[in-house]
Amino acid sequence: MATLYLSHPACLEHDTPYGHPERADRLRAVNQGLAEPRFAALQRAEAPEGDLDVIALCHTDHHIVELRQMAPLNGLVFVDSDTSMSPGTWEAALRSVGGAVTATDAVMTGQVNNAFVATRPPGHHAEIGKPMGFCFFGNAAIAARYAQRKYGIARAAVVDFDVHHGNGTQEIFWADPTVMYCSTHQMPLFPGTGSASERGEHNTIVNAPLQSEDGSEKFRSAFDDLILPRLRQFAPELIVISAGFDAHCRDPLASLNLQTEDFAWVTRKLMEVADGCAGGRIVSVLEGGYDLQGLRESVNAHVLALMGA
């Protein structure tokens, strides 16, 4: 089973304030883990810069232009209290989009079975016209919409197991019957969205909120009892994973207390769905995960599962 891994050194140049959880060391930890000999079979490529017209599939022109104009030549510019831009942010954000799109091309054309994109900044909090929550562009959402536009697939799904709800992805697809968005997340927690009653205009939003300390059993039940049956019924032709690993028990930003093996388990479950309706096609993009050891171990488990190990 061929799996593609995409990243780029420029994503290390997106600087954040001292002590900020979304830091370059996250990507270094991922790269260190995936450099182990057991990942020798990974196909590897560098993420190119994404095109602005592709970003415009999910974001307003004003949003794109404003962020480009805000990008500083030195220092930091804050777009909200916890989201900032440095001189390297604009390129890093473009490569996060470009990595997701390139992975989609590789999967949709059959070059690989699936792909994992480890870039930063993350994306699932970015709304149609607003950056927030460390995010600037909705990388996973753009990948799903791009696959529809370029390859003509009728249905795509974005599945998000980050511990924070992907309010941006939900907003982008709220009124779209052709894309299903599914999410497990801790509530109450930032950004405050994601209640089970939020279903979208066409009942294609599937939220499974969890409570602090719920742990592995309730996480797995949320997938087994709600998300996986809905996905099978919807039968997407591509699954995009918003792969956040901040639900791990070591993570400092939440307390859902998942174990490393839970990420391997959920990956295998999504692969089973993809095998049944999408020709196995999965594109996974990195979202959160802020404890370096927990992130490295969880990504390793996720990618090993994608590789069929």
GROMACS .gro file of C-alpha atoms in nm:
model
  309
    1MET     CA    1   0.000   0.000   0.000
    2ALA     CA    2   0.162   0.324  -0.117
    3THR     CA    3   0.140   0.621   0.119
    4LEU     CA    4   0.267   0.969   0.034
    5TYR     CA    5   0.416   1.201   0.295
    6LEU     CA    6   0.424   1.574   0.220
    7SER     CA    7   0.590   1.849   0.421
    8HIS     CA    8   0.822   2.147   0.362
    9PRO     CA    9   1.097   2.324   0.560
   10ALA     CA   10   0.927   2.659   0.498
   11CYS     CA   11   0.654   2.553   0.740
   12LEU     CA   12   0.914   2.578   1.017
   13GLU     CA   13   0.948   2.949   0.939
   14HIS     CA   14   0.597   3.036   1.059
   15ASP     CA   15   0.703   3.188   1.391
   16THR     CA   16   0.470   3.223   1.687
   17PRO     CA   17   0.522   3.403   2.020
   18TYR     CA   18   0.748   3.247   2.281
   19GLY     CA   19   0.562   2.976   2.470
   20HIS     CA   20   0.287   2.945   2.206
   21PRO     CA   21   0.163   2.585   2.175
   22GLU     CA   22   0.149   2.592   1.792
   23ARG     CA   23   0.524   2.609   1.737
   24ALA     CA   24   0.780   2.486   1.486
   25ASP     CA   25   0.897   2.213   1.723
   26ARG     CA   26   0.569   2.034   1.649
   27LEU     CA   27   0.669   1.978   1.289
   28ARG     CA   28   1.024   1.884   1.391
   29ALA     CA   29   0.879   1.616   1.622
   30VAL     CA   30   0.665   1.476   1.338
   31ASN     CA   31   0.958   1.471   1.097
   32GLN     CA   32   1.177   1.303   1.358
   33GLY     CA   33   0.920   1.029   1.410
   34LEU     CA   34   0.867   0.966   1.040
   35ALA     CA   35   1.244   0.945   0.983
   36GLU     CA   36   1.251   0.612   1.169
   37PRO     CA   37   1.347   0.305   0.958
   38ARG     CA   38   0.997   0.158   0.976
   39PHE     CA   39   0.878   0.450   0.759
   40ALA     CA   40   1.134   0.385   0.485
   41ALA     CA   41   0.857   0.279   0.244
   42LEU     CA   42   0.687   0.619   0.259
   43GLN     CA   43   0.691   0.812  -0.064
   44ARG     CA   44   0.810   1.162   0.020
   45ALA     CA   45   0.764   1.498  -0.150
   46GLU     CA   46   0.782   1.866  -0.064
   47ALA     CA   47   0.459   2.062  -0.044
   48PRO     CA   48   0.439   2.331  -0.314
   49GLU     CA   49   0.273   2.666  -0.264
   50GLY     CA   50  -0.100   2.653  -0.321
   51ASP     CA   51  -0.267   2.874  -0.582
   52LEU     CA   52  -0.482   3.163  -0.464
   53ASP     CA   53  -0.767   3.059  -0.694
   54VAL     CA   54  -0.776   2.721  -0.520
   55ILE     CA   55  -0.792   2.890  -0.179
   56ALA     CA   56  -1.082   3.094  -0.317
   57LEU     CA   57  -1.283   2.772  -0.348
   58CYS     CA   58  -1.346   2.803   0.027
   59HIS     CA   59  -1.253   3.159   0.126
   60THR     CA   60  -1.349   3.509   0.016
   61ASP     CA   61  -1.117   3.717  -0.197
   62HIS     CA   62  -1.119   3.979   0.078
   63HIS     CA   63  -0.996   3.723   0.331
   64ILE     CA   64  -0.709   3.617   0.103
   65VAL     CA   65  -0.605   3.970   0.009
   66GLU     CA   66  -0.626   4.098   0.365
   67LEU     CA   67  -0.402   3.820   0.498
   68ARG     CA   68  -0.149   3.880   0.219
   69GLN     CA   69  -0.140   4.249   0.305
   70MET     CA   70  -0.108   4.181   0.678
   71ALA     CA   71   0.197   3.956   0.639
   72PRO     CA   72   0.481   4.144   0.808
   73LEU     CA   73   0.835   4.195   0.685
   74ASN     CA   74   0.959   4.159   1.042
   75GLY     CA   75   0.818   4.090   1.386
   76LEU     CA   76   0.473   3.955   1.456
   77VAL     CA   77   0.128   4.084   1.359
   78PHE     CA   78  -0.168   3.951   1.557
   79VAL     CA   79  -0.492   3.876   1.374
   80ASP     CA   80  -0.657   3.777   1.703
   81SER     CA   81  -0.542   3.713   2.058
   82ASP     CA   82  -0.382   3.377   1.981
   83THR     CA   83  -0.326   3.385   1.603
   84SER     CA   84  -0.030   3.575   1.464
   85MET     CA   85   0.165   3.619   1.141
   86SER     CA   86   0.544   3.637   1.107
   87PRO     CA   87   0.749   3.698   0.790
   88GLY     CA   88   0.736   3.323   0.718
   89THR     CA   89   0.364   3.272   0.779
   90TRP     CA   90   0.229   3.356   0.434
   91GLU     CA   91   0.451   3.103   0.254
   92ALA     CA   92   0.387   2.840   0.521
   93ALA     CA   93   0.010   2.889   0.485
   94LEU     CA   94   0.036   2.858   0.107
   95ARG     CA   95   0.239   2.539   0.138
   96SER     CA   96  -0.016   2.397   0.381
   97VAL     CA   97  -0.278   2.444   0.111
   98GLY     CA   98  -0.045   2.324  -0.163
   99GLY     CA   99   0.043   2.011   0.030
  100ALA     CA  100  -0.322   1.922   0.077
  101VAL     CA  101  -0.398   1.982  -0.291
  102THR     CA  102  -0.094   1.788  -0.414
  103ALA     CA  103  -0.187   1.498  -0.188
  104THR     CA  104  -0.538   1.507  -0.334
  105ASP     CA  105  -0.400   1.492  -0.687
  106ALA     CA  106  -0.180   1.195  -0.599
  107VAL     CA  107  -0.466   1.006  -0.436
  108MET     CA  108  -0.730   1.088  -0.697
  109THR     CA  109  -0.504   0.987  -0.987
  110GLY     CA  110  -0.409   0.659  -0.821
  111GLN     CA  111  -0.040   0.737  -0.775
  112VAL     CA  112  -0.080   0.641  -0.407
  113ASN     CA  113  -0.354   0.488  -0.194
  114ASN     CA  114  -0.348   0.764   0.065
  115ALA     CA  115  -0.141   1.057   0.187
  116PHE     CA  116  -0.043   1.239   0.505
  117VAL     CA  117   0.038   1.610   0.493
  118ALA     CA  118   0.240   1.746   0.785
  119THR     CA  119   0.250   2.122   0.749
  120ARG     CA  120   0.167   2.421   0.964
  121PRO     CA  121  -0.023   2.642   1.025
  122PRO     CA  122  -0.326   2.415   1.073
  123GLY     CA  123  -0.658   2.500   0.912
  124HIS     CA  124  -0.988   2.375   1.051
  125HIS     CA  125  -1.076   2.688   1.254
  126ALA     CA  126  -1.037   2.923   0.956
  127GLU     CA  127  -1.380   3.046   0.856
  128ILE     CA  128  -1.486   3.159   0.509
  129GLY     CA  129  -1.376   3.516   0.577
  130LYS     CA  130  -1.191   3.500   0.908
  131PRO     CA  131  -0.865   3.351   1.040
  132MET     CA  132  -0.877   3.224   1.398
  133GLY     CA  133  -0.752   2.957   1.637
  134PHE     CA  134  -0.398   2.937   1.489
  135CYS     CA  135  -0.554   2.885   1.142
  136PHE     CA  136  -0.554   3.092   0.822
  137PHE     CA  137  -0.687   2.872   0.540
  138GLY     CA  138  -0.903   2.559   0.567
  139ASN     CA  139  -0.659   2.306   0.424
  140ALA     CA  140  -0.883   2.000   0.462
  141ALA     CA  141  -1.190   2.182   0.330
  142ILE     CA  142  -0.996   2.311   0.031
  143ALA     CA  143  -0.875   1.958  -0.047
  144ALA     CA  144  -1.231   1.825  -0.046
  145ARG     CA  145  -1.368   2.106  -0.262
  146TYR     CA  146  -1.070   2.086  -0.499
  147ALA     CA  147  -1.131   1.713  -0.551
  148GLN     CA  148  -1.490   1.787  -0.645
  149ARG     CA  149  -1.400   2.067  -0.884
  150LYS     CA  150  -1.109   1.895  -1.060
  151TYR     CA  151  -1.216   1.531  -1.056
  152GLY     CA  152  -1.594   1.566  -1.059
  153ILE     CA  153  -1.667   1.349  -0.759
  154ALA     CA  154  -2.022   1.383  -0.635
  155ARG     CA  155  -1.958   1.343  -0.262
  156ALA     CA  156  -1.663   1.407  -0.032
  157ALA     CA  157  -1.630   1.384   0.344
  158VAL     CA  158  -1.410   1.561   0.598
  159VAL     CA  159  -1.363   1.367   0.923
  160ASP     CA  160  -1.212   1.563   1.211
  161PHE     CA  161  -1.083   1.398   1.530
  162ASP     CA  162  -0.898   1.702   1.662
  163VAL     CA  163  -0.999   1.773   2.022
  164HIS     CA  164  -1.127   2.117   1.915
  165HIS     CA  165  -1.429   2.145   1.689
  166GLY     CA  166  -1.355   2.253   1.332
  167ASN     CA  167  -1.588   2.550   1.322
  168GLY     CA  168  -1.435   2.674   0.998
  169THR     CA  169  -1.486   2.349   0.809
  170GLN     CA  170  -1.840   2.329   0.942
  171GLU     CA  171  -1.919   2.683   0.826
  172ILE     CA  172  -1.773   2.622   0.480
  173PHE     CA  173  -1.991   2.315   0.421
  174TRP     CA  174  -2.297   2.409   0.631
  175ALA     CA  175  -2.527   2.454   0.332
  176ASP     CA  176  -2.360   2.200   0.101
  177PRO     CA  177  -2.535   1.864   0.050
  178THR     CA  178  -2.234   1.720  -0.134
  179VAL     CA  179  -1.982   1.731   0.153
  180MET     CA  180  -2.027   1.561   0.488
  181TYR     CA  181  -1.840   1.700   0.788
  182CYS     CA  182  -1.800   1.470   1.089
  183SER     CA  183  -1.631   1.565   1.415
  184THR     CA  184  -1.548   1.429   1.757
  185HIS     CA  185  -1.429   1.697   1.998
  186GLN     CA  186  -1.429   1.795   2.363
  187MET     CA  187  -1.705   2.026   2.487
  188PRO     CA  188  -1.708   2.273   2.644
  189LEU     CA  189  -1.384   2.389   2.484
  190PHE     CA  190  -1.265   2.639   2.222
  191PRO     CA  191  -1.423   2.743   1.986
  192GLY     CA  192  -1.759   2.667   2.151
  193THR     CA  193  -1.929   2.522   1.844
  194GLY     CA  194  -2.005   2.159   1.762
  195SER     CA  195  -2.316   2.062   1.954
  196ALA     CA  196  -2.502   1.754   1.832
  197SER     CA  197  -2.790   1.977   1.723
  198GLU     CA  198  -2.570   2.151   1.463
  199ARG     CA  199  -2.654   1.943   1.157
  200GLY     CA  200  -2.630   2.180   0.860
  201GLU     CA  201  -2.900   2.267   0.611
  202HIS     CA  202  -2.897   1.917   0.458
  203ASN     CA  203  -2.820   1.703   0.765
  204THR     CA  204  -2.464   1.652   0.643
  205ILE     CA  205  -2.298   1.790   0.957
  206VAL     CA  206  -2.238   1.512   1.212
  207ASN     CA  207  -2.111   1.632   1.549
  208ALA     CA  208  -2.031   1.390   1.830
  209PRO     CA  209  -1.923   1.608   2.124
  210LEU     CA  210  -1.743   1.441   2.412
  211GLN     CA  211  -1.681   1.554   2.768
  212SER     CA  212  -1.359   1.595   2.960
  213GLU     CA  213  -1.209   1.260   3.068
  214ASP     CA  214  -1.441   1.060   2.839
  215GLY     CA  215  -1.145   0.865   2.708
  216SER     CA  216  -1.103   0.584   2.459
  217GLU     CA  217  -1.428   0.394   2.509
  218LYS     CA  218  -1.660   0.689   2.446
  219PHE     CA  219  -1.444   0.816   2.160
  220ARG     CA  220  -1.464   0.479   1.987
  221SER     CA  221  -1.837   0.453   2.057
  222ALA     CA  222  -1.892   0.793   1.896
  223PHE     CA  223  -1.737   0.660   1.577
  224ASP     CA  224  -1.893   0.313   1.589
  225ASP     CA  225  -2.243   0.428   1.679
  226LEU     CA  226  -2.275   0.759   1.493
  227ILE     CA  227  -2.001   0.872   1.257
  228LEU     CA  228  -1.908   0.552   1.075
  229PRO     CA  229  -2.270   0.453   0.999
  230ARG     CA  230  -2.342   0.803   0.867
  231LEU     CA  231  -2.031   0.794   0.652
  232ARG     CA  232  -2.121   0.456   0.505
  233GLN     CA  233  -2.469   0.582   0.426
  234PHE     CA  234  -2.332   0.897   0.262
  235ALA     CA  235  -2.074   0.695   0.063
  236PRO     CA  236  -1.811   0.963  -0.005
  237GLU     CA  237  -1.576   0.915  -0.297
  238LEU     CA  238  -1.290   1.073  -0.100
  239ILE     CA  239  -1.228   1.103   0.275
  240VAL     CA  240  -1.021   1.393   0.400
  241ILE     CA  241  -0.905   1.361   0.761
  242SER     CA  242  -0.847   1.664   0.980
  243ALA     CA  243  -0.589   1.479   1.186
  244GLY     CA  244  -0.551   1.660   1.515
  245PHE     CA  245  -0.375   1.471   1.792
  246ASP     CA  246  -0.451   1.703   2.084
  247ALA     CA  247  -0.706   1.459   2.227
  248HIS     CA  248  -0.402   1.255   2.340
  249CYS     CA  249  -0.375   1.208   2.716
  250ARG     CA  250  -0.046   1.398   2.728
  251ASP     CA  251  -0.178   1.711   2.557
  252PRO     CA  252  -0.181   2.033   2.762
  253LEU     CA  253  -0.474   2.204   2.588
  254ALA     CA  254  -0.749   1.951   2.659
  255SER     CA  255  -0.844   1.652   2.871
  256LEU     CA  256  -1.015   1.394   2.653
  257ASN     CA  257  -0.744   1.142   2.747
  258LEU     CA  258  -0.714   0.933   2.432
  259GLN     CA  259  -0.432   0.682   2.400
  260THR     CA  260  -0.191   0.652   2.108
  261GLU     CA  261  -0.359   0.334   1.984
  262ASP     CA  262  -0.692   0.519   1.951
  263PHE     CA  263  -0.550   0.713   1.657
  264ALA     CA  264  -0.440   0.394   1.484
  265TRP     CA  265  -0.784   0.243   1.550
  266VAL     CA  266  -0.980   0.535   1.408
  267THR     CA  267  -0.750   0.549   1.106
  268ARG     CA  268  -0.813   0.182   1.029
  269LYS     CA  269  -1.188   0.232   1.070
  270LEU     CA  270  -1.187   0.523   0.823
  271MET     CA  271  -0.978   0.318   0.583
  272GLU     CA  272  -1.243   0.045   0.594
  273VAL     CA  273  -1.509   0.299   0.497
  274ALA     CA  274  -1.287   0.440   0.222
  275ASP     CA  275  -1.223   0.088   0.089
  276GLY     CA  276  -1.597   0.035   0.067
  277CYS     CA  277  -1.698   0.349  -0.120
  278ALA     CA  278  -1.398   0.561  -0.216
  279GLY     CA  279  -1.152   0.318  -0.368
  280GLY     CA  280  -0.945   0.353  -0.050
  281ARG     CA  281  -0.880   0.721  -0.119
  282ILE     CA  282  -0.781   0.916   0.195
  283VAL     CA  283  -0.599   1.246   0.234
  284SER     CA  284  -0.496   1.327   0.591
  285VAL     CA  285  -0.380   1.674   0.696
  286LEU     CA  286  -0.221   1.766   1.028
  287GLU     CA  287  -0.422   1.988   1.260
  288GLY     CA  288  -0.347   2.011   1.636
  289GLY     CA  289  -0.135   1.820   1.885
  290TYR     CA  290   0.078   2.019   2.126
  291ASP     CA  291   0.268   1.774   2.346
  292LEU     CA  292   0.570   1.679   2.137
  293GLN     CA  293   0.599   1.320   2.256
  294GLY     CA  294   0.226   1.259   2.230
  295LEU     CA  295   0.219   1.416   1.885
  296ARG     CA  296   0.512   1.213   1.755
  297GLU     CA  297   0.376   0.884   1.887
  298SER     CA  298   0.024   0.954   1.759
  299VAL     CA  299   0.138   1.057   1.412
  300ASN     CA  300   0.354   0.744   1.395
  301ALA     CA  301   0.053   0.529   1.481
  302HIS     CA  302  -0.168   0.713   1.229
  303VAL     CA  303   0.079   0.685   0.944
  304LEU     CA  304   0.163   0.322   1.016
  305ALA     CA  305  -0.208   0.248   0.988
  306LEU     CA  306  -0.229   0.438   0.658
  307MET     CA  307   0.065   0.229   0.533
  308GLY     CA  308  -0.128  -0.087   0.619
  309ALA     CA  309   0.098  -0.193   0.906
   0.00000   0.00000   0.00000
